PDB file of C-alpha atoms in Angstrom:
ATOM      1  CA  ASN I  11      -0.211  -0.121   0.143  1.00 76.00           C
ATOM      2  CA  GLN I  12       0.962   3.460  -0.667  1.00 85.00           C
ATOM      3  CA  ILE I  13       1.598   5.754   1.894  1.00 92.00           C
ATOM      4  CA  ILE I  14      -0.303   9.408   0.226  1.00 93.00           C
ATOM      5  CA  TRP I  15       0.239  11.381   4.007  1.00 94.00           C
ATOM      6  CA  ASP I  16       2.144  11.158   7.341  1.00 94.00           C
ATOM      7  CA  ARG I  17       1.860  13.829   9.923  1.00 94.00           C
ATOM      8  CA  LYS I  18       5.431  13.556  11.521  1.00 93.00           C
ATOM      9  CA  GLN I  19       6.728  14.323   7.787  1.00 92.00           C
ATOM     10  CA  ASP I  20       4.350  16.396   6.123  1.00 92.00           C
ATOM     11  CA  GLY I  21       4.487  18.920   9.086  1.00 91.00           C
ATOM     12  CA  GLY I  22       0.456  17.843  10.113  1.00 94.00           C
ATOM     13  CA  PHE I  23      -2.992  16.995   8.857  1.00 94.00           C
ATOM     14  CA  PRO I  24      -3.893  17.432   5.759  1.00 93.00           C
ATOM     15  CA  GLU I  25      -6.479  20.363   4.324  1.00 91.00           C
ATOM     16  CA  SER I  26      -9.589  18.441   3.221  1.00 91.00           C
ATOM     17  CA  LYS I  27      -8.914  19.584  -0.527  1.00 91.00           C
ATOM     18  CA  VAL I  28      -5.196  18.602  -0.539  1.00 91.00           C
ATOM     19  CA  LEU I  29      -6.201  15.401   0.676  1.00 93.00           C
ATOM     20  CA  LYS I  30      -8.980  15.114  -1.591  1.00 92.00           C
ATOM     21  CA  GLN I  31      -6.729  16.229  -4.811  1.00 92.00           C
ATOM     22  CA  ILE I  32      -4.223  13.461  -3.772  1.00 93.00           C
ATOM     23  CA  VAL I  33      -6.581  10.435  -3.616  1.00 93.00           C
ATOM     24  CA  ARG I  34      -7.989  11.931  -7.084  1.00 93.00           C
ATOM     25  CA  ASN I  35      -4.160  11.556  -8.439  1.00 93.00           C
ATOM     26  CA  VAL I  36      -4.162   8.685  -7.965  1.00 92.00           C
ATOM     27  CA  ILE I  37      -7.585   6.965  -8.720  1.00 92.00           C
ATOM     28  CA  ALA I  38      -9.020   9.092 -10.938  1.00 92.00           C
ATOM     29  CA  PRO I  39      -6.794  11.973 -12.463  1.00 92.00           C
ATOM     30  CA  THR I  40      -9.154  13.095 -14.975  1.00 92.00           C
ATOM     31  CA  LYS I  41     -11.398  14.196 -12.994  1.00 92.00           C
ATOM     32  CA  SER I  42     -12.655  17.786 -12.288  1.00 92.00           C
ATOM     33  CA  LEU I  43     -13.143  18.008  -8.447  1.00 91.00           C
ATOM     34  CA  GLY I  44     -14.965  22.190  -8.808  1.00 88.00           C
ATOM     35  CA  HIS I  45     -14.119  23.830  -6.028  1.00 84.00           C
ATOM     36  CA  SER I  46     -11.891  21.771  -4.607  1.00 82.00           C
ATOM     37  CA  ASP I  47      -9.246  22.507  -7.464  1.00 82.00           C
ATOM     38  CA  SER I  48      -8.301  25.355  -6.411  1.00 71.00           C
ATOM     39  CA  PRO I  49      -4.872  26.343  -4.974  1.00 65.00           C
ATOM     40  CA  PRO I  50      -4.685  25.446  -0.941  1.00 53.00           C
ATOM     41  CA  SER I  51      -4.266  27.397   1.460  1.00 52.00           C
ATOM     42  CA  THR I  52      -1.448  25.952   2.971  1.00 44.00           C
ATOM     43  CA  SER I  53       2.051  25.516   1.060  1.00 42.00           C
ATOM     44  CA  VAL I  54       1.968  21.839   1.162  1.00 43.00           C
ATOM     45  CA  THR I  55       0.902  20.543  -2.489  1.00 44.00           C
ATOM     46  CA  SER I  56       1.549  16.960  -3.810  1.00 44.00           C
ATOM     47  CA  THR I  57       1.739  15.139  -7.222  1.00 46.00           C
ATOM     48  CA  ILE I  58       1.441  11.661  -8.830  1.00 41.00           C
ATOM     49  CA  ALA I  59       3.771  11.246 -11.301  1.00 36.00           C
ATOM     50  CA  LYS I  60       4.737   7.260 -12.777  1.00 36.00           C
ATOM     51  CA  GLY I  61       3.247   5.840  -9.959  1.00 40.00           C
ATOM     52  CA  LYS I  62       4.870   7.072  -7.355  1.00 37.00           C
ATOM     53  CA  MET I  63       4.224  10.075  -4.547  1.00 41.00           C
ATOM     54  CA  GLU I  64       6.711  13.572  -5.357  1.00 48.00           C
ATOM     55  CA  GLU I  65       5.790  15.971  -2.383  1.00 47.00           C
ATOM     56  CA  VAL I  66       6.342  19.802  -3.270  1.00 38.00           C
ATOM     57  CA  THR I  67       7.222  21.607  -0.152  1.00 38.00           C
ATOM     58  CA  THR I  68       8.278  25.345   1.007  1.00 39.00           C
ATOM     59  CA  GLU I  69       7.501  26.709   3.804  1.00 38.00           C
ATOM     60  CA  LYS I  70       6.177  23.649   5.442  1.00 40.00           C
ATOM     61  CA  ASN I  71       5.195  24.206   9.024  1.00 42.00           C
ATOM     62  CA  VAL I  72       6.860  22.006  11.964  1.00 41.00           C
ATOM     63  CA  ILE I  73       4.921  20.985  14.521  1.00 41.00           C
ATOM     64  CA  SER I  74       7.124  21.595  17.733  1.00 45.00           C
ATOM     65  CA  ASP I  75       7.446  17.968  20.072  1.00 48.00           C
ATOM     66  CA  GLU I  76       5.313  15.686  17.597  1.00 49.00           C
ATOM     67  CA  ASP I  77       6.149  12.453  19.197  1.00 54.00           C
ATOM     68  CA  ASN I  78       5.881  13.552  22.823  1.00 59.00           C
ATOM     69  CA  CYS I  79       2.053  13.435  22.665  1.00 65.00           C
ATOM     70  CA  ASP I  80       0.835  13.727  26.608  1.00 63.00           C
ATOM     71  CA  GLU I  81      -2.771  12.381  25.799  1.00 60.00           C
ATOM     72  CA  CYS I  82      -1.119   9.051  23.719  1.00 63.00           C
ATOM     73  CA  ASN I  83       2.052   9.314  26.179  1.00 62.00           C
ATOM     74  CA  GLU I  84      -0.303   8.760  29.356  1.00 62.00           C
ATOM     75  CA  ASN I  85      -2.129   6.063  27.112  1.00 60.00           C
ATOM     76  CA  ARG I  86       0.625   4.335  26.851  1.00 58.00           C
ATOM     77  CA  GLU I  87       1.516   4.116  30.223  1.00 61.00           C
ATOM     78  CA  GLY I  88      -1.525   3.385  31.438  1.00 58.00           C
ATOM     79  CA  ARG I  89      -1.746   0.036  29.072  1.00 54.00           C
ATOM     80  CA  ASN I  90       2.005  -0.877  30.344  1.00 55.00           C
ATOM     81  CA  LYS I  91       0.895  -1.319  33.568  1.00 51.00           C
ATOM     82  CA  GLY I  92      -0.266  -5.395  34.876  1.00 47.00           C
ATOM     83  CA  ASP I  93      -0.867  -5.557  31.088  1.00 49.00           C
ATOM     84  CA  ASN I  94       2.543  -7.325  29.963  1.00 45.00           C
ATOM     85  CA  ASP I  95       1.418  -9.337  27.125  1.00 43.00           C
ATOM     86  CA  LYS I  96       0.147  -6.352  24.980  1.00 41.00           C
ATOM     87  CA  VAL I  97       2.453  -5.010  22.536  1.00 41.00           C
ATOM     88  CA  ILE I  98       2.797  -1.631  22.338  1.00 37.00           C
ATOM     89  CA  GLY I  99       4.503   1.573  21.674  1.00 40.00           C
ATOM     90  CA  THR I 100       7.292   2.120  18.868  1.00 37.00           C
ATOM     91  CA  GLU I 101       6.995  -2.508  18.739  1.00 40.00           C
ATOM     92  CA  VAL I 102       3.477  -1.965  17.287  1.00 38.00           C
ATOM     93  CA  GLU I 103       4.062   0.372  14.792  1.00 41.00           C
ATOM     94  CA  ALA I 104       6.708  -1.221  13.777  1.00 38.00           C
ATOM     95  CA  VAL I 105       4.878  -4.761  13.227  1.00 39.00           C
ATOM     96  CA  ILE I 106       1.872  -3.052  11.446  1.00 36.00           C
ATOM     97  CA  ASN I 107       4.210  -1.207   8.865  1.00 42.00           C
ATOM     98  CA  LYS I 108       6.038  -4.126   7.803  1.00 38.00           C
ATOM     99  CA  SER I 109       2.604  -6.293   8.132  1.00 39.00           C
ATOM    100  CA  ILE I 110       0.320  -3.458   6.323  1.00 38.00           C
ATOM    101  CA  GLY I 111       1.674  -4.130   2.662  1.00 39.00           C
ATOM    102  CA  ASP I 112       0.781  -7.962   2.826  1.00 43.00           C
ATOM    103  CA  SER I 113      -2.928  -6.994   4.734  1.00 42.00           C
ATOM    104  CA  ASP I 114      -5.836  -6.566   2.546  1.00 47.00           C
ATOM    105  CA  GLY I 115      -9.803  -5.452   3.207  1.00 50.00           C
ATOM    106  CA  ASP I 116     -10.444  -8.690   5.357  1.00 55.00           C
ATOM    107  CA  SER I 117      -7.035 -10.511   7.086  1.00 51.00           C
ATOM    108  CA  SER I 118      -6.598  -9.797  10.687  1.00 53.00           C
ATOM    109  CA  ILE I 119      -2.767  -8.098  11.103  1.00 52.00           C
ATOM    110  CA  MET I 120      -0.463 -10.332  13.238  1.00 53.00           C
ATOM    111  CA  ILE I 121       1.035  -8.791  15.975  1.00 49.00           C
ATOM    112  CA  GLY I 122       3.046  -9.644  19.575  1.00 49.00           C
ATOM    113  CA  GLY I 123       3.275 -13.363  19.777  1.00 49.00           C
ATOM    114  CA  GLY I 124       0.687 -14.140  17.369  1.00 50.00           C
ATOM    115  CA  THR I 125      -2.502 -12.464  18.584  1.00 57.00           C
ATOM    116  CA  SER I 126      -4.105 -11.314  15.301  1.00 83.00           C
ATOM    117  CA  LEU I 127      -6.290  -7.601  15.643  1.00 90.00           C
ATOM    118  CA  PRO I 128      -9.722  -8.422  13.360  1.00 94.00           C
ATOM    119  CA  ASN I 129     -11.541  -6.036  10.465  1.00 96.00           C
ATOM    120  CA  VAL I 130     -14.594  -4.748  10.426  1.00 97.00           C
ATOM    121  CA  ARG I 131     -16.082  -4.020   6.633  1.00 97.00           C
ATOM    122  CA  ILE I 132     -19.313  -1.977   6.175  1.00 97.00           C
ATOM    123  CA  THR I 133     -20.557  -2.363   2.623  1.00 97.00           C
ATOM    124  CA  TYR I 134     -23.329   0.172   2.572  1.00 97.00           C
ATOM    125  CA  CYS I 135     -25.226   1.315  -0.671  1.00 96.00           C
ATOM    126  CA  THR I 136     -24.341   4.561  -1.915  1.00 95.00           C
ATOM    127  CA  GLY I 137     -27.635   5.404  -4.257  1.00 94.00           C
ATOM    128  CA  CYS I 138     -29.042   5.050  -0.642  1.00 95.00           C
ATOM    129  CA  ARG I 139     -27.163   7.660   0.594  1.00 94.00           C
ATOM    130  CA  TRP I 140     -25.940   5.489   3.659  1.00 96.00           C
ATOM    131  CA  MET I 141     -22.760   7.155   4.058  1.00 95.00           C
ATOM    132  CA  LEU I 142     -23.523   8.981   7.017  1.00 95.00           C
ATOM    133  CA  ARG I 143     -25.059   6.355   8.877  1.00 96.00           C
ATOM    134  CA  SER I 144     -21.768   3.947   7.815  1.00 96.00           C
ATOM    135  CA  ALA I 145     -19.158   6.376   9.266  1.00 96.00           C
ATOM    136  CA  TRP I 146     -21.309   6.754  12.580  1.00 96.00           C
ATOM    137  CA  MET I 147     -21.360   3.397  13.254  1.00 96.00           C
ATOM    138  CA  CYS I 148     -17.402   3.410  12.108  1.00 97.00           C
ATOM    139  CA  GLN I 149     -16.698   6.069  15.080  1.00 96.00           C
ATOM    140  CA  GLU I 150     -18.293   4.447  17.333  1.00 95.00           C
ATOM    141  CA  LEU I 151     -17.154   0.919  16.759  1.00 96.00           C
ATOM    142  CA  LEU I 152     -13.382   2.361  17.117  1.00 96.00           C
ATOM    143  CA  THR I 153     -13.893   4.419  20.548  1.00 95.00           C
ATOM    144  CA  THR I 154     -15.429   1.147  21.721  1.00 94.00           C
ATOM    145  CA  PHE I 155     -13.253  -1.317  20.622  1.00 95.00           C
ATOM    146  CA  GLU I 156      -9.671   0.954  19.703  1.00 92.00           C
ATOM    147  CA  GLU I 157      -7.069  -1.395  21.363  1.00 92.00           C
ATOM    148  CA  GLU I 158      -9.152  -4.873  19.848  1.00 94.00           C
ATOM    149  CA  LEU I 159      -9.868  -4.043  16.420  1.00 95.00           C
ATOM    150  CA  HIS I 160      -7.143  -3.171  13.484  1.00 95.00           C
ATOM    151  CA  SER I 161      -9.277  -1.521  11.004  1.00 95.00           C
ATOM    152  CA  VAL I 162     -13.080  -0.249  10.426  1.00 97.00           C
ATOM    153  CA  THR I 163     -12.947  -0.494   6.807  1.00 97.00           C
ATOM    154  CA  LEU I 164     -16.087   1.472   4.829  1.00 97.00           C
ATOM    155  CA  VAL I 165     -17.543  -0.518   1.400  1.00 97.00           C
ATOM    156  CA  PRO I 166     -19.405   1.894  -0.918  1.00 96.00           C
ATOM    157  CA  SER I 167     -21.309  -0.286  -3.652  1.00 95.00           C
ATOM    158  CA  ALA I 168     -23.950   0.993  -5.987  1.00 91.00           C
ATOM    159  CA  LEU I 169     -24.010  -2.800  -7.612  1.00 87.00           C
ATOM    160  CA  SER I 170     -26.767  -3.756  -5.271  1.00 86.00           C
ATOM    161  CA  SER I 171     -29.484  -1.676  -4.586  1.00 90.00           C
ATOM    162  CA  GLY I 172     -30.591  -0.965  -0.354  1.00 94.00           C
ATOM    163  CA  ILE I 173     -27.168  -3.531   0.473  1.00 96.00           C
ATOM    164  CA  PHE I 174     -25.762  -2.267   3.932  1.00 97.00           C
ATOM    165  CA  ASN I 175     -23.844  -5.352   5.611  1.00 97.00           C
ATOM    166  CA  ILE I 176     -21.507  -5.673   7.914  1.00 97.00           C
ATOM    167  CA  PHE I 177     -18.589  -8.165   8.197  1.00 97.00           C
ATOM    168  CA  ILE I 178     -15.937  -9.243  10.423  1.00 96.00           C
ATOM    169  CA  ASP I 179     -12.888 -10.836   8.705  1.00 95.00           C
ATOM    170  CA  GLY I 180     -15.249 -11.583   6.237  1.00 93.00           C
ATOM    171  CA  GLU I 181     -18.089 -13.062   8.264  1.00 95.00           C
ATOM    172  CA  MET I 182     -20.995 -11.519   7.837  1.00 97.00           C
ATOM    173  CA  ILE I 183     -22.552 -10.639  11.356  1.00 97.00           C
ATOM    174  CA  TRP I 184     -25.381  -8.190   9.961  1.00 97.00           C
ATOM    175  CA  ASP I 185     -27.258  -7.787   6.775  1.00 97.00           C
ATOM    176  CA  ARG I 186     -29.916  -5.349   6.441  1.00 97.00           C
ATOM    177  CA  LYS I 187     -32.322  -7.458   4.387  1.00 95.00           C
ATOM    178  CA  ILE I 188     -32.038 -10.370   6.567  1.00 96.00           C
ATOM    179  CA  ASP I 189     -32.246  -8.558   9.948  1.00 96.00           C
ATOM    180  CA  GLY I 190     -34.717  -6.726   8.829  1.00 94.00           C
ATOM    181  CA  GLY I 191     -33.123  -3.329   9.097  1.00 95.00           C
ATOM    182  CA  PHE I 192     -30.139  -1.356  10.334  1.00 97.00           C
ATOM    183  CA  PRO I 193     -28.780  -2.648  14.106  1.00 95.00           C
ATOM    184  CA  GLU I 194     -28.743  -0.634  16.624  1.00 94.00           C
ATOM    185  CA  MET I 195     -25.733   0.362  18.210  1.00 94.00           C
ATOM    186  CA  LYS I 196     -25.592  -1.949  21.177  1.00 93.00           C
ATOM    187  CA  VAL I 197     -26.713  -4.666  19.506  1.00 94.00           C
ATOM    188  CA  LEU I 198     -23.504  -4.331  16.869  1.00 96.00           C
ATOM    189  CA  LYS I 199     -21.597  -3.679  19.562  1.00 95.00           C
ATOM    190  CA  GLN I 200     -22.638  -7.186  20.945  1.00 95.00           C
ATOM    191  CA  ARG I 201     -22.411  -8.745  18.697  1.00 95.00           C
ATOM    192  CA  VAL I 202     -18.735  -7.562  17.629  1.00 96.00           C
ATOM    193  CA  ARG I 203     -17.776  -7.973  20.853  1.00 95.00           C
ATOM    194  CA  ASP I 204     -19.178 -11.633  21.462  1.00 94.00           C
ATOM    195  CA  ARG I 205     -16.832 -12.253  18.021  1.00 94.00           C
ATOM    196  CA  ILE I 206     -14.034 -10.633  19.216  1.00 94.00           C
ATOM    197  CA  VAL I 207     -13.311 -10.416  22.840  1.00 93.00           C
ATOM    198  CA  PRO I 208     -16.349 -12.549  24.475  1.00 93.00           C
ATOM    199  CA  GLU I 209     -15.046 -11.872  27.971  1.00 93.00           C
ATOM    200  CA  ARG I 210     -15.142  -8.220  27.967  1.00 91.00           C
ATOM    201  CA  ASN I 211     -17.790  -6.037  29.721  1.00 90.00           C
ATOM    202  CA  LEU I 212     -19.266  -3.482  27.677  1.00 90.00           C
ATOM    203  CA  GLY I 213     -21.201  -1.733  30.748  1.00 86.00           C
ATOM    204  CA  HIS I 214     -24.546  -0.329  30.478  1.00 83.00           C
ATOM    205  CA  ILE I 215     -24.269  -2.149  27.269  1.00 82.00           C
ATOM    206  CA  ASP I 216     -24.946  -4.852  29.197  1.00 80.00           C
ATOM    207  CA  ASN I 217     -27.419  -3.635  31.515  1.00 77.00           C
ATOM    208  CA  ASP I 218     -30.679  -5.101  31.611  1.00 57.00           C
ATOM    209  CA  ASP I 219     -31.827  -3.055  34.093  1.00 43.00           C
ATOM    210  CA  ASN I 220     -31.501   0.081  31.935  1.00 53.00           C
ATOM    211  CA  PHE I 221     -32.956  -1.630  29.021  1.00 51.00           C
ATOM    212  CA  GLN I 222     -35.585  -2.027  30.842  1.00 54.00           C
ATOM    213  CA  LYS I 223     -35.859   1.569  32.486  1.00 52.00           C
ATOM    214  CA  SER I 224     -35.272   2.630  28.499  1.00 51.00           C
ATOM    215  CA  ASN I 225     -38.279   0.171  27.145  1.00 54.00           C
ATOM    216  CA  GLU I 226     -40.631   1.124  30.802  1.00 54.00           C
ATOM    217  CA  GLU I 227     -39.998   5.315  29.312  1.00 53.00           C
ATOM    218  CA  VAL I 228     -41.191   4.015  26.051  1.00 47.00           C
ATOM    219  CA  ASP I 229     -44.919   3.005  27.020  1.00 50.00           C
ATOM    220  CA  ASP I 230     -44.892   6.112  29.625  1.00 47.00           C
ATOM    221  CA  ASP I 231     -44.755   7.764  26.019  1.00 48.00           C
ATOM    222  CA  ASP I 232     -47.401   5.607  24.448  1.00 50.00           C
ATOM    223  CA  GLU I 233     -49.926   6.992  27.484  1.00 57.00           C
ATOM    224  CA  MET I 234     -49.557  10.351  28.018  1.00 60.00           C
ATOM    225  CA  GLY I 235     -53.029  12.181  28.448  1.00 64.00           C
ATOM    226  CA  ASP I 236     -53.971  14.930  26.249  1.00 72.00           C
ATOM    227  CA  ASP I 237     -52.950  17.770  28.523  1.00 70.00           C
ATOM    228  CA  ASP I 238     -49.967  16.471  28.742  1.00 69.00           C
ATOM    229  CA  ALA I 239     -49.495  15.952  24.724  1.00 68.00           C
ATOM    230  CA  ALA I 240     -50.871  19.556  24.671  1.00 69.00           C
ATOM    231  CA  GLU I 241     -48.437  21.062  26.982  1.00 67.00           C
ATOM    232  CA  LEU I 242     -45.640  19.808  24.926  1.00 64.00           C
ATOM    233  CA  ARG I 243     -47.369  20.367  21.945  1.00 65.00           C
ATOM    234  CA  ASN I 244     -47.472  24.218  23.103  1.00 65.00           C
ATOM    235  CA  PHE I 245     -43.879  24.200  24.673  1.00 60.00           C
ATOM    236  CA  TYR I 246     -41.788  23.327  21.059  1.00 58.00           C
ATOM    237  CA  GLY I 247     -45.100  25.741  19.336  1.00 60.00           C
ATOM    238  CA  VAL I 248     -46.514  22.915  17.473  1.00 59.00           C
ATOM    239  CA  LEU I 249     -50.137  23.339  16.592  1.00 54.00           C
TER     240      LEU I 249
END
């Protein structure tokens, strides 16, 4: 795989238009991006020539102490305490960088002493405009399972109308057409947990009392009296 941006080498995060231009130059160099083809406000531009990335940089911004992120260091120290089996820091970065060229969309990446981190793939229908829904699920999964997942990949599809499938290392765990709609986030997290870290407790998601309380609140709303309904309509300005 080709690295098209490195925060440490390129001096920060790319502007959206710059990133779009870099990706466009790799996959569809003849495509016009409209306003995104205007010159970026930063001094960093990138071009693709003969299949290789050539970075043209003038007055590149330099980030001080870029290798000393306090939050990252605190997280590493916390994971080090009482957990000698996990590979962290530069070792894990080296292993991932070494393995990334050999891993495909559904292959688990190997780290440490043979431990594998699985990949989640979400395939969604572009015609139905389900990208934002997919991105939200991606964010939630990576937040909850940031140490247990190698990646969550979004795969746009125009080949099958209404498709919305979720896979873990090639195994389908959700099909919108078969399962009758989209998964609730707690259900999706439980299914992912059951396959990658079945011993893990998900806190309130696994608390049946909270689920029961939520159902009771829904029932109360269903039985709302006329006076309460009128008060709410008045409050929200609904006639």
